[in-house]
Tab-separated table of C-alpha atoms and ligand atoms in Angstrom:
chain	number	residue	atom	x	y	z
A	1166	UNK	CA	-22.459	4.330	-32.795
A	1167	UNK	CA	-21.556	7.393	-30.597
A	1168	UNK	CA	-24.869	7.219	-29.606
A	1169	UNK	CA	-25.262	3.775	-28.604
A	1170	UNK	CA	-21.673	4.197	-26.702
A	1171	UNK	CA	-23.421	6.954	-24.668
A	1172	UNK	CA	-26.016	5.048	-23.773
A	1173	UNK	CA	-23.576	2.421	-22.770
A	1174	UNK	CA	-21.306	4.665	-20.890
A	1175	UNK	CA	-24.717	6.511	-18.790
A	1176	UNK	CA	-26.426	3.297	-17.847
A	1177	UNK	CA	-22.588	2.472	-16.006
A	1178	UNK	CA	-22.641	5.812	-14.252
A	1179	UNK	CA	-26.092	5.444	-13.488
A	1180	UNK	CA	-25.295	2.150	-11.611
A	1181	UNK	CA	-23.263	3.189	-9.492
A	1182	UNK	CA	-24.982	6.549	-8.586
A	1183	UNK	CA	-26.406	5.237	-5.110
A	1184	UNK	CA	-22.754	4.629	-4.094
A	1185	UNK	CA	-22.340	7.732	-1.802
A	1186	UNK	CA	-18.418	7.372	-2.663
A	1187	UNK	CA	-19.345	7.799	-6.647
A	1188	UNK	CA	-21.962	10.495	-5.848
A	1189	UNK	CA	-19.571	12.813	-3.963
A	1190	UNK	CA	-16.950	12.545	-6.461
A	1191	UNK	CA	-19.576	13.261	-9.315
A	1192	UNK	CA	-21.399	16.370	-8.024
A	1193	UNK	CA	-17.770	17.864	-7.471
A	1194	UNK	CA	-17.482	17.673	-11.426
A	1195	UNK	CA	-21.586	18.818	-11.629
A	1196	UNK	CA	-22.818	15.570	-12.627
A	1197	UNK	CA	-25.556	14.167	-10.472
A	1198	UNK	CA	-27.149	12.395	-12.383
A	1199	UNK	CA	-26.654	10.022	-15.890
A	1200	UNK	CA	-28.225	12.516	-18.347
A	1201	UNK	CA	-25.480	15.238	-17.076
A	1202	UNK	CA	-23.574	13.405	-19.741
A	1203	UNK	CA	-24.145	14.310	-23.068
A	1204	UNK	CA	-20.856	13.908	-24.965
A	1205	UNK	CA	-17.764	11.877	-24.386
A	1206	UNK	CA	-16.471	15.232	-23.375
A	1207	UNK	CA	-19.042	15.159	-20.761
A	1208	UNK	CA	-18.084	11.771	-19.668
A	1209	UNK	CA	-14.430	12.957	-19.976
A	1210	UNK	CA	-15.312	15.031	-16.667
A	1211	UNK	CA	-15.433	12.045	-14.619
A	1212	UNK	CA	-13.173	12.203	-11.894
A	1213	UNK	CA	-10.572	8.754	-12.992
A	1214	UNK	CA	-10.720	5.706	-10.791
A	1215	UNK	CA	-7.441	4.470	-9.009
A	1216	UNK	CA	-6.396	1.575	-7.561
A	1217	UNK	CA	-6.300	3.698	-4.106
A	1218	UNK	CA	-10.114	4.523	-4.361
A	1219	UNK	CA	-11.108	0.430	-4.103
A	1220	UNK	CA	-8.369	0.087	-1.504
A	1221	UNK	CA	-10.108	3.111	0.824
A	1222	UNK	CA	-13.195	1.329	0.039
A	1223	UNK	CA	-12.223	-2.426	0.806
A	1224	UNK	CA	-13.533	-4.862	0.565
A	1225	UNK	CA	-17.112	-3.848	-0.999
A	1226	UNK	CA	-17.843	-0.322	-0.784
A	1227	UNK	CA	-17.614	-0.070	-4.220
A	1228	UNK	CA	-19.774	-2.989	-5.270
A	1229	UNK	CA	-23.478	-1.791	-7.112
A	1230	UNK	CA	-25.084	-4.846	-6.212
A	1231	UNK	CA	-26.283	-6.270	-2.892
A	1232	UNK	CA	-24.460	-9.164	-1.924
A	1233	UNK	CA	-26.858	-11.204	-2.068
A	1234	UNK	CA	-26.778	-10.380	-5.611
A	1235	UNK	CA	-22.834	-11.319	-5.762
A	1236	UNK	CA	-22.237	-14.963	-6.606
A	1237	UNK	CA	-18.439	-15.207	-6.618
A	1238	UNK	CA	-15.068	-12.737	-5.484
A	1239	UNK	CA	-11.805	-12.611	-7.202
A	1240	UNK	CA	-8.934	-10.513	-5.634
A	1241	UNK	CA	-5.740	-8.992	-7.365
A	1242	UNK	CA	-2.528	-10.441	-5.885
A	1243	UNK	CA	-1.295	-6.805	-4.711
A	1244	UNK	CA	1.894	-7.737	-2.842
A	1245	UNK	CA	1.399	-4.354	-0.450
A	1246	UNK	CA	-1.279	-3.635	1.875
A	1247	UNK	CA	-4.855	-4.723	1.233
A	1248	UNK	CA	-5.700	-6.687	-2.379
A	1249	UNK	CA	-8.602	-5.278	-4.672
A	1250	UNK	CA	-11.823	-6.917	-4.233
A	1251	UNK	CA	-13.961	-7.307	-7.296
A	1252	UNK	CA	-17.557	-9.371	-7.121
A	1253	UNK	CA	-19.123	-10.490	-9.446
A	1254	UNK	CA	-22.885	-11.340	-10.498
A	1255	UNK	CA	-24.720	-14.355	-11.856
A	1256	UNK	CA	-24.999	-12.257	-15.179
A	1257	UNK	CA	-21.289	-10.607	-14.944
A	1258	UNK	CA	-19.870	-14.471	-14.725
A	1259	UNK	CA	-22.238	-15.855	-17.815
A	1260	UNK	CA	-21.481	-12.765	-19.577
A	1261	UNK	CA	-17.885	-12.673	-18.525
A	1262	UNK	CA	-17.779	-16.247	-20.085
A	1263	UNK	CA	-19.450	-15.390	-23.286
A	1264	UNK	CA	-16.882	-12.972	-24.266
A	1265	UNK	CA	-14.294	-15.199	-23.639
A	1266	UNK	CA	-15.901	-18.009	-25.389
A	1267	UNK	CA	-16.379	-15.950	-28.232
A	1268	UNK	CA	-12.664	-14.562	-28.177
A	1269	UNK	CA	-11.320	-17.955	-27.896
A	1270	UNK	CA	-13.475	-19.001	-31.111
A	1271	UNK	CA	-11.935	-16.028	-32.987
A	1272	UNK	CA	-8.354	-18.340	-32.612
A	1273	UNK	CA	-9.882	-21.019	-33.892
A	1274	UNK	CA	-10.873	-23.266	-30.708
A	1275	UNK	CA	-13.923	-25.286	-30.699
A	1276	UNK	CA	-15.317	-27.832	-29.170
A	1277	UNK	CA	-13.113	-30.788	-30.413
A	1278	UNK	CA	-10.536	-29.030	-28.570
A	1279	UNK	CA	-8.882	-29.861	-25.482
A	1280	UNK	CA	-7.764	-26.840	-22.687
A	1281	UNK	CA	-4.995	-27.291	-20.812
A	1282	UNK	CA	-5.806	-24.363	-18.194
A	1283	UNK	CA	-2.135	-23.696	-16.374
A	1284	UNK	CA	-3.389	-20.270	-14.882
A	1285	UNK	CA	-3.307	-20.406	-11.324
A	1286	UNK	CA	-7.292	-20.933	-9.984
A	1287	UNK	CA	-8.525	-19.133	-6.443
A	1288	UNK	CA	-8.743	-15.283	-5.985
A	1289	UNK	CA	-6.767	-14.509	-9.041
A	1290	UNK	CA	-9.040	-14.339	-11.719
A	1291	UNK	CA	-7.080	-16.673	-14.856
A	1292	UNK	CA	-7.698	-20.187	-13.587
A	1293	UNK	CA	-11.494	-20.009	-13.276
A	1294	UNK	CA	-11.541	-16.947	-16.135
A	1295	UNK	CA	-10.567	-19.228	-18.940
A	1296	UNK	CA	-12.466	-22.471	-17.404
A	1297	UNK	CA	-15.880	-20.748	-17.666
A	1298	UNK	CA	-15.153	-19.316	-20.770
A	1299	UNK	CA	-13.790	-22.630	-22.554
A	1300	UNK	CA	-16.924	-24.510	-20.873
A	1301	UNK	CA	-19.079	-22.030	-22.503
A	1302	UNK	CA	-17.324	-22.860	-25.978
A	1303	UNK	CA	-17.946	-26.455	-25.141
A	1304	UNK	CA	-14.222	-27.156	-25.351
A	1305	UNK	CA	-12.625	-30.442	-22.511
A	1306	UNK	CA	-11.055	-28.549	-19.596
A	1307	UNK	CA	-8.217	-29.566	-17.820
A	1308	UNK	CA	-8.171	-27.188	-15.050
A	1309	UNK	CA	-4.662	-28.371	-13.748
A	1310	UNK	CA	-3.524	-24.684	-12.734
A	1311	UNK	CA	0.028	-23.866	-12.522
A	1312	UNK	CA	2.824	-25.858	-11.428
A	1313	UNK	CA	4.221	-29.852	-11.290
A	1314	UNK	CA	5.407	-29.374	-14.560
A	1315	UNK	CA	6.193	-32.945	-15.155
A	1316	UNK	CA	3.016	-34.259	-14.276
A	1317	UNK	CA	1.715	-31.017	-17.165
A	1318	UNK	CA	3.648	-32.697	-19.768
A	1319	UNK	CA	2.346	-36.414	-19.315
A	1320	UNK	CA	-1.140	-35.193	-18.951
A	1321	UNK	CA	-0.460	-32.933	-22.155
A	1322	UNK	CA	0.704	-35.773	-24.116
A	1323	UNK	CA	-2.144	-38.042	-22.748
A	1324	UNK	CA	-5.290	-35.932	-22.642
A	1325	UNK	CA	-4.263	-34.397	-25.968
A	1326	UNK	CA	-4.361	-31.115	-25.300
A	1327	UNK	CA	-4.296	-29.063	-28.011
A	1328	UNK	CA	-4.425	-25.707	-26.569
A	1329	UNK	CA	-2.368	-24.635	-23.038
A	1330	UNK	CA	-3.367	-21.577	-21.467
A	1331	UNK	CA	-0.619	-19.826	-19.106
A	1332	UNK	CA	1.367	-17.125	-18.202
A	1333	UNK	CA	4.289	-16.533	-21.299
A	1334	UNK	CA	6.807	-17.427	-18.399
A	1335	UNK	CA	5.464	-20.782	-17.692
A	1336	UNK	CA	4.866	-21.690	-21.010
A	1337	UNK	CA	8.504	-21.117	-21.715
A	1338	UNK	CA	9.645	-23.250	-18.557
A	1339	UNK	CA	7.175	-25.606	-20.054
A	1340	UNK	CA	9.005	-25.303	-23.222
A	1341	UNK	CA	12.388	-25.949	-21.804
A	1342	UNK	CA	11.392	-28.772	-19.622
A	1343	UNK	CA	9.652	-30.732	-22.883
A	1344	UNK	CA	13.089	-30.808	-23.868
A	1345	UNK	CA	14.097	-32.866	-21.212
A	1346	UNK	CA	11.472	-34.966	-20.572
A	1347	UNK	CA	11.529	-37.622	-23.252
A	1348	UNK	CA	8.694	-36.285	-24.550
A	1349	UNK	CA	8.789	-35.859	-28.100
A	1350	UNK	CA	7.254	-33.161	-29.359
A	1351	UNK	CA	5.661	-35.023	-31.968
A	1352	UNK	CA	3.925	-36.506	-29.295
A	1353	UNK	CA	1.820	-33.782	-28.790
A	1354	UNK	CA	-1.147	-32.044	-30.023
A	1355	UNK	CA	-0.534	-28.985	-29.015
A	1356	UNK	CA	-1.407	-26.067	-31.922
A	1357	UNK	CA	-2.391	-23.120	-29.898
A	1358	UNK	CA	-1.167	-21.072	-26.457
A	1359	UNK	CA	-3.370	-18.149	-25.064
A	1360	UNK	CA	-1.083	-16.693	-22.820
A	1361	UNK	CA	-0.841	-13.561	-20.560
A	1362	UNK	CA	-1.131	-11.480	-17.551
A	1363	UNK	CA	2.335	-10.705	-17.551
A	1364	UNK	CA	4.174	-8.450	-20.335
A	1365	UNK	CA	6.085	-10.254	-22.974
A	1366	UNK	CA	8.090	-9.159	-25.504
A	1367	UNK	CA	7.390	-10.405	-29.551
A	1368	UNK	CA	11.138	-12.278	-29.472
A	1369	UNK	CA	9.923	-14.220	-26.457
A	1370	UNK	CA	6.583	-15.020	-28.642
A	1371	UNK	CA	9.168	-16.214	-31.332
A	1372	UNK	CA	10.630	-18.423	-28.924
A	1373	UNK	CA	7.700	-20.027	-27.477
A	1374	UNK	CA	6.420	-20.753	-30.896
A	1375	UNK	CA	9.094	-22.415	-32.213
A	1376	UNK	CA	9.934	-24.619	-28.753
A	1377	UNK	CA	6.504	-25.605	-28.703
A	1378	UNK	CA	5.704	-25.858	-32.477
A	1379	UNK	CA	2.258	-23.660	-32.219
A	1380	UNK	CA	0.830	-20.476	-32.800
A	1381	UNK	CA	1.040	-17.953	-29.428
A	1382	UNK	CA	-1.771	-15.252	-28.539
A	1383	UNK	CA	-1.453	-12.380	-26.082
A	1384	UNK	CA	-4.367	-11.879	-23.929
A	1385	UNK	CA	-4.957	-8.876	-22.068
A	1386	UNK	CA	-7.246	-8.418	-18.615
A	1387	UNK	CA	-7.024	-7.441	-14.900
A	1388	UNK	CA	-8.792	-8.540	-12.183
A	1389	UNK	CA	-10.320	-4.972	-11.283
A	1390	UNK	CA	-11.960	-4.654	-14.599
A	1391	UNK	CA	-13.168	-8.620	-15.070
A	1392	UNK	CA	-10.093	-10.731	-15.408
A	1393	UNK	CA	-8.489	-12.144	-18.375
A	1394	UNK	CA	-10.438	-11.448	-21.210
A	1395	UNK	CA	-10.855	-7.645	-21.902
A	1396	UNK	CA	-9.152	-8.301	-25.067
A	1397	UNK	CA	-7.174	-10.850	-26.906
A	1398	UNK	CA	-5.738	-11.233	-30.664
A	1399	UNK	CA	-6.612	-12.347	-33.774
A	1400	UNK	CA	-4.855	-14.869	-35.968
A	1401	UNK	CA	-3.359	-11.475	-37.504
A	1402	UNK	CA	-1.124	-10.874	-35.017
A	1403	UNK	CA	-1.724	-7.126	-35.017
A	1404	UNK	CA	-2.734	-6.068	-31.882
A	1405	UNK	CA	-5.525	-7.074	-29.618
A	1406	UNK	CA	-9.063	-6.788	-29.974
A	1407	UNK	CA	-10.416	-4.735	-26.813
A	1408	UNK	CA	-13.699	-6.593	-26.293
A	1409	UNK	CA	-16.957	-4.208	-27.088
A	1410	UNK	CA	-18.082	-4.211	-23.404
A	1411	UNK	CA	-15.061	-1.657	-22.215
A	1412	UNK	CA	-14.558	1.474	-23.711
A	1413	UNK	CA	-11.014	2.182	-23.654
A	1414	UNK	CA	-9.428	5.267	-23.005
A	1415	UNK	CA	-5.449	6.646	-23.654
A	1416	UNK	CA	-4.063	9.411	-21.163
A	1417	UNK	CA	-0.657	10.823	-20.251
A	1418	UNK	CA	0.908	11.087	-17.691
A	1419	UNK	CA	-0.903	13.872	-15.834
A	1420	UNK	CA	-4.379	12.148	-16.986
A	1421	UNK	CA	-5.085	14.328	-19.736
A	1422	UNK	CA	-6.139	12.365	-23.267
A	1423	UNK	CA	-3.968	11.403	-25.710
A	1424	UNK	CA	-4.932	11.030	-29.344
A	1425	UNK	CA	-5.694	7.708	-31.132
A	1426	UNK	CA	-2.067	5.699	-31.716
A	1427	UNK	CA	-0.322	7.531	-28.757
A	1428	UNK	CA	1.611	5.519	-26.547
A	1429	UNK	CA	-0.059	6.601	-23.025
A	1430	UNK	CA	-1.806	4.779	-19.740
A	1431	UNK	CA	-4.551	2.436	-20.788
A	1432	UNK	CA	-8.285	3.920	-18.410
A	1433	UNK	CA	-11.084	1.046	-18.753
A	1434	UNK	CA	-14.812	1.522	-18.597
A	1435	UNK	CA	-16.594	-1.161	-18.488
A	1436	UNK	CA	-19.901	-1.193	-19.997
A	1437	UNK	CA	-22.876	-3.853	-18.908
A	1438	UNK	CA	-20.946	-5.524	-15.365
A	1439	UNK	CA	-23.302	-5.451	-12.535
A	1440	UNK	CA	-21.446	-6.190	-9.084
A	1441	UNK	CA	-18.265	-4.381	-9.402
A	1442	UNK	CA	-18.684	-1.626	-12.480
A	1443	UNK	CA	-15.599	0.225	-12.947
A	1444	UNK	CA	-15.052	3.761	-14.398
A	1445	UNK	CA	-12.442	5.625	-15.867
A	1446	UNK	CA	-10.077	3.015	-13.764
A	1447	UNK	CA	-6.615	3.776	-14.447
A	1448	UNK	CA	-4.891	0.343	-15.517
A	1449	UNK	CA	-1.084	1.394	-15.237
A	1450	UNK	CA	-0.517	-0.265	-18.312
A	1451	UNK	CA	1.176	1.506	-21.352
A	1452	UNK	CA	-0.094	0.604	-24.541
A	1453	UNK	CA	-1.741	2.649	-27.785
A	1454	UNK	CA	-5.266	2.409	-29.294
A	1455	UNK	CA	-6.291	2.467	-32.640
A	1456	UNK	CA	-9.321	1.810	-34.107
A	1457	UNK	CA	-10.144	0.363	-38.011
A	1458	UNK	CA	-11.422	-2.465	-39.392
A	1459	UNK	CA	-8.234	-5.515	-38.828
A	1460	UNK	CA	-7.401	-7.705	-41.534
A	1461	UNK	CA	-9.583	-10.498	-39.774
A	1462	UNK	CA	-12.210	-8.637	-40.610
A	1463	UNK	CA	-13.491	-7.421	-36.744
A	1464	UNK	CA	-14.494	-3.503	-36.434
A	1465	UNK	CA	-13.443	-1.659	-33.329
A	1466	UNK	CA	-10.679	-0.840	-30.642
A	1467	UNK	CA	-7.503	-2.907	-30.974
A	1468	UNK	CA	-4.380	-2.342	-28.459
A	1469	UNK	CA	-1.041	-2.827	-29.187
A	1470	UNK	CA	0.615	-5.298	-26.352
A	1471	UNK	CA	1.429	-3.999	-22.863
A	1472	UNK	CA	5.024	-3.923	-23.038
A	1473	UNK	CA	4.837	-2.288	-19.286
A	1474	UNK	CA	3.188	-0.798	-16.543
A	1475	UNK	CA	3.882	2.575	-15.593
A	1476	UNK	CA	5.059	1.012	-12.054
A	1477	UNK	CA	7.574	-1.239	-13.683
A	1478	UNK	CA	9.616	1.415	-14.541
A	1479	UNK	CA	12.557	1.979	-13.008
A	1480	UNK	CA	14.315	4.995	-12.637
A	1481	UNK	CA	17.971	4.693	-12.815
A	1482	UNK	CA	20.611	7.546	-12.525
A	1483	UNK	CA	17.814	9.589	-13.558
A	1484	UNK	CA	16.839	7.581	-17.305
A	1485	UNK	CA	13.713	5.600	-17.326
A	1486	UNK	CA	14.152	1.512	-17.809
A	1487	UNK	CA	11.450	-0.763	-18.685
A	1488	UNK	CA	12.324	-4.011	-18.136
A	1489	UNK	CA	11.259	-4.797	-21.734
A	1490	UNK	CA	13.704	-3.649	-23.172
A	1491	UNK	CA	16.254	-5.417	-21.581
A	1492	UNK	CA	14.038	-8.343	-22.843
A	1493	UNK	CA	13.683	-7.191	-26.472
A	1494	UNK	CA	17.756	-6.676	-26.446
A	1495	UNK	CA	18.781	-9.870	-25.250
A	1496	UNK	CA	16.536	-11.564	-27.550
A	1497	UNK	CA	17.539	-9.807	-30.379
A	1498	UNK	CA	20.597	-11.399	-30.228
A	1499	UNK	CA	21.647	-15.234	-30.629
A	1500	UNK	CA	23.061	-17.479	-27.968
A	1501	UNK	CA	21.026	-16.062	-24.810
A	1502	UNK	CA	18.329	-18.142	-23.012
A	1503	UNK	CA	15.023	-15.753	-22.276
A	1504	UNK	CA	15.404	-15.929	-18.925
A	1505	UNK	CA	16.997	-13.043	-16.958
A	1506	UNK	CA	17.105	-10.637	-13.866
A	1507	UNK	CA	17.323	-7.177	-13.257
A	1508	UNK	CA	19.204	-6.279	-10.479
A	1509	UNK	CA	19.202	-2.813	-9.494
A	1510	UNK	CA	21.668	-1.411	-6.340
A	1511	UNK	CA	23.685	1.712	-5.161
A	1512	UNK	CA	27.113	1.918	-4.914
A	1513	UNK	CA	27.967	5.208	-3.001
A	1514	UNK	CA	25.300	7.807	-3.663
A	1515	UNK	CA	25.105	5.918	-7.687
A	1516	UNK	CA	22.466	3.472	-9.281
A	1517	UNK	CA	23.878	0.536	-10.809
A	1518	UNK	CA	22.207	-2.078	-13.246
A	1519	UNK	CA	23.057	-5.675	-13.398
A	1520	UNK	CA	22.100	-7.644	-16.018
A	1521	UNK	CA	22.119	-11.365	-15.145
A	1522	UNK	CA	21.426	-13.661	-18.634
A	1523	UNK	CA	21.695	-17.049	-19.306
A	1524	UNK	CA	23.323	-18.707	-21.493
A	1525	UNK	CA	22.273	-21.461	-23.495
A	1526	UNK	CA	23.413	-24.784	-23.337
A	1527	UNK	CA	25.170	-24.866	-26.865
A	1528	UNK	CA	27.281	-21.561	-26.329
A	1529	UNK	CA	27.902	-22.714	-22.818
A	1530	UNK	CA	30.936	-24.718	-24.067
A	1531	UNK	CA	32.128	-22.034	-26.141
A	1532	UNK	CA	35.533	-20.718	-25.829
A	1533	UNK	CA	36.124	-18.017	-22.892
A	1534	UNK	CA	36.607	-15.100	-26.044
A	1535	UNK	CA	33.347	-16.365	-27.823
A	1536	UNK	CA	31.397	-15.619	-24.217
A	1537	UNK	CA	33.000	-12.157	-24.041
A	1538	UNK	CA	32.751	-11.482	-27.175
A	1539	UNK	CA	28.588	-11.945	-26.908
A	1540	UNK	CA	28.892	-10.683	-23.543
A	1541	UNK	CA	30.000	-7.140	-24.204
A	1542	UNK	CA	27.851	-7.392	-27.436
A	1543	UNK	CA	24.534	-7.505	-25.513
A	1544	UNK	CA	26.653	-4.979	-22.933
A	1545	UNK	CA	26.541	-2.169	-26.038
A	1546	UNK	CA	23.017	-3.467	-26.702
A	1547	UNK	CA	21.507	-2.553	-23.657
A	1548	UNK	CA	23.501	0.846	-23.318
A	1549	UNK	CA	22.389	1.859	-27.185
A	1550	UNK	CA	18.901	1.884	-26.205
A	1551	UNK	CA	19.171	2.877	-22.303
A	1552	UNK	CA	21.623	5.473	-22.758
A	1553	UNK	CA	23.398	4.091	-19.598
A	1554	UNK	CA	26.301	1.827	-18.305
A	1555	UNK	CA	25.098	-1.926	-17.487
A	1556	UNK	CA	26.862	-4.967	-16.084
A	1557	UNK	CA	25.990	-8.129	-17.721
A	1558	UNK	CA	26.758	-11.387	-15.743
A	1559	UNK	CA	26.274	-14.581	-18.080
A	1560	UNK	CA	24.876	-17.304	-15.925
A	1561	UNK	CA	25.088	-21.175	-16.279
A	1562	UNK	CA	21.991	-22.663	-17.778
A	1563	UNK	CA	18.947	-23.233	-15.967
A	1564	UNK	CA	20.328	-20.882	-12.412
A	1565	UNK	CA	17.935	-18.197	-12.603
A	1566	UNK	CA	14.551	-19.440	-10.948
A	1567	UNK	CA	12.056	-20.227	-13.399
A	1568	UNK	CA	8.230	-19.025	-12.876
A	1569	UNK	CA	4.936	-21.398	-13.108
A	1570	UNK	CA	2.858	-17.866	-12.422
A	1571	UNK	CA	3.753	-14.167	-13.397
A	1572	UNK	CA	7.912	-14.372	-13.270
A	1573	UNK	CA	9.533	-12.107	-11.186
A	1574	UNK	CA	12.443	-9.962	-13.153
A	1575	UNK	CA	13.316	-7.316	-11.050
A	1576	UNK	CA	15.316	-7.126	-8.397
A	1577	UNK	CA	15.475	-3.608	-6.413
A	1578	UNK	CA	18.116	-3.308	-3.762
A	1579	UNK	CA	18.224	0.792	-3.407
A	1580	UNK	CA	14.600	-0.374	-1.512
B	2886	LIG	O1	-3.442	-10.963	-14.763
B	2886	LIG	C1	-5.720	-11.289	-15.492
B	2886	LIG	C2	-5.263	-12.212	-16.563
B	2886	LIG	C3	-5.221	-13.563	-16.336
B	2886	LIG	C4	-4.929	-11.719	-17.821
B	2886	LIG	C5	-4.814	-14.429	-17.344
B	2886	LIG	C6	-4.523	-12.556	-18.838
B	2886	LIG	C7	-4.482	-13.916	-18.580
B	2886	LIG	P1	-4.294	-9.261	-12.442
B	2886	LIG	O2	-3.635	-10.288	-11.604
B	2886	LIG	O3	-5.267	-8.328	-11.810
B	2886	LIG	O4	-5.128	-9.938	-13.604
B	2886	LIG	O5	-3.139	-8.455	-13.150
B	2886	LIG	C8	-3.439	-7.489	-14.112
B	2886	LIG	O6	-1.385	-7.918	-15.318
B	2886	LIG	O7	-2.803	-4.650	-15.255
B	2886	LIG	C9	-1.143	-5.928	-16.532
B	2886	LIG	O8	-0.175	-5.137	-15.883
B	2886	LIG	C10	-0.737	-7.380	-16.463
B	2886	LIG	N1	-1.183	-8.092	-17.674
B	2886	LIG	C11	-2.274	-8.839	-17.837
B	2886	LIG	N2	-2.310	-9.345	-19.103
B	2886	LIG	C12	-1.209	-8.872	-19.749
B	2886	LIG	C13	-0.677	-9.020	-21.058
B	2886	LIG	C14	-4.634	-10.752	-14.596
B	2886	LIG	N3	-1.246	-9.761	-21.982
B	2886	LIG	C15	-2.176	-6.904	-14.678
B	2886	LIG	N4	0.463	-8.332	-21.355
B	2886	LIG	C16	-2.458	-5.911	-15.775
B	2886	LIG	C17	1.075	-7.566	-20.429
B	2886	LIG	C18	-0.498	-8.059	-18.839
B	2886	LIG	N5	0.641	-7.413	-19.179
């Protein structure tokens, strides 16, 4: 298998050899050409790729193909400076749809079912990601993208969809909004969500699967290294499978490995793309490998889910904040909606945090000591596991804005 890995991981390098950028970087480590490497260790010498390396070489100096070669671009949202390009070829889109196809059969989706795809379609890659892939199962699309929620439900009802694909944030809008709409859930088909590219946290999946009455799968991909895609779950539950076209890679901070079942920066290789190979590309998100045989009965690389990227994390009065675990202790305990902000600002020359929850509607019209009461109880919460003083402001119901793409949860006013 090592072998066949090797081969794998040579024919990528050797692909993008003619790309002066790769070359220079490679003969500073010795390696000029493919059979330089003859160990992972060897491979392990390659310099790691970053997000700044495509931006220095926008929009396609890192692309292996000639254009005319490159039937379709997708572009990360980056909300600084220039967005990553990525291009893809004929081959990278059928093969890019294969893998999904066959993911998406692994959760039990066939061709009687019907797609609801509620990813947003253009340069981000989940709207036409999961409509390829779903055509290639033979599934009905309904590539509605994201938004006019409404007009989602009646056309959920309707169609019969029976699986919705969307970010976890929109499906729980989606959620919330079905309870309003006179819809009953009966109504609906639904029995599956396949939702990502934003972290969630496993109380939020509880949530969603009990609003919507179906089973909810994380899927994991970023634009750089394909789109959504490079791995998704199992009806296990245990951790997604990392598809066998990326070798996967766990490093701390300073980029040195980590062993198997660390908690460290996820680095992608990816293993038979064409137009835009990547190597050694530095993901920013946390997460730990492991690899075993899962109870489904698939062989190979799983991934626990991204809880957070390394630039999520805040620093406050020197301790380190993810916002997931804000999200893990307000669902942990009962009467709180899942929708919150961060808000992070400086009084003097010291950080503060402000937690802003809602409530829901039934503890709403609780007394004034019940509300305190859960108020300062999510209060110790958050400090137990932060280690630092927060403010929590309860909120009405329905005030904090509500996301039909990746939600927004941070707010950083020391900027
Ligand atoms: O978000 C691709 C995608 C589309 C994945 C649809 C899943 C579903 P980008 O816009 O390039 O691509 O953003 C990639 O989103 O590095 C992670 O930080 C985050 N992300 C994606 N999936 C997950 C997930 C798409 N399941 C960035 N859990 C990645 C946590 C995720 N974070």
């Amino acid at each position: 298998m090592e072998q066949q890995l090797l081969k794998g991981l040579r024919d990528t390098v050797e692909s993008v050899l003619h790309i002066p950028y790769y070359q220079e970087r490679f003969a500073a480590v010795g390696i000029n050409q493919a059979e330089d490497i003859h160990s992972i260790q060897d491979f392990q010498r390659l310099p790691l790729t970053t997000k700044e390396d495509l931006r220095k070489n926008y929009p396609f100096g890192l692309f292996s193909e000639p254009m005319e070669n490159i039937v379709r671009l997708h572009a990360s949202s980056g909300t600084t400076g220039k967005p990553t390009v990525v291009g893809y070829t004929r081959k990278d889109i059928e093969l890019w749809a294969k893998i999904l196809a066959k993911e998406l059969a692994r959760l039990g989706v066939t061709k009687q079912d019907v797609v609801q795809i509620a990813y947003g379609y253009g340069l981000f890659t989940g709207g036409m990601g999961l409509h390829y892939g779903c055509e290639e199962l033979g599934a009905v699309v309904v590539p509605i993208s994201g938004g006019n929620t409404a007009r989602q439900l009646m056309l959920m009802r309707d169609f019969g969809t029976t699986v919705l694909a969307c970010t976890p944030s929109y499906a729980m809008f989606l959620a919330e909004s079905l309870e309003e709409s006179g819809i009953a859930r009966e109504e609906l088909k639904l029995r599956i969500g396949v939702f990502g590219a934003e972290p969630w946290s496993e109380g939020m999946r509880e949530q969603i699967e009990a609003r919507l009455g179906i089973k909810a799968y994380d899927i994991y991909g970023l634009s750089e290294t394909m789109g959504p895609g490079v791995a998704l779950e199992c009806p296990a539950q245990q951790g997604l499978h990392i598809d066998e076209h990326f070798y996967p890679e766990i490093l701390d901070s300073e980029g040195n490995p980590l062993p198997v079942g660390e908690r460290g920066e996820l680095v992608l290789t990816s293993l038979q793309k064409k137009g835009f190979p990547v190597l050694r590309y530095r993901t920013k998100d946390l997460t730990a490998l492991h690899y075993g045989t899962c109870s489904c009965g698939q062989v190979g690389w799983t991934m626990k889910r991204v809880s957070a990227r390394v630039d999520d994390m805040l620093i406050i009065r020197g301790v380190n904040v993810f916002p997931s675990q804000i999200e893990e202790a307000i669902l942990s305990l009962g009467g709180f909606e899942p929708h919150y902000l961060i808000v992070v600002y400086r009084v003097g020359n010291l950080d503060q945090l402000e937690v802003q929850v809602e409530v829901n509607e039934t503890s709403f019209f609780d007394e004034v000591r019940e509300l305190e009461g859960r108020q300062e109880r999510l209060k110790q919460k958050i400090e137990d596991i932060l280690g630092i003083s927060v403010r929590i402001r309860l909120v009405e119901p329905k005030s904090i804005p509500r996301s039909e793409g990746k939600a927004v949860r941070v707010i950083d006013k020391r900027k």
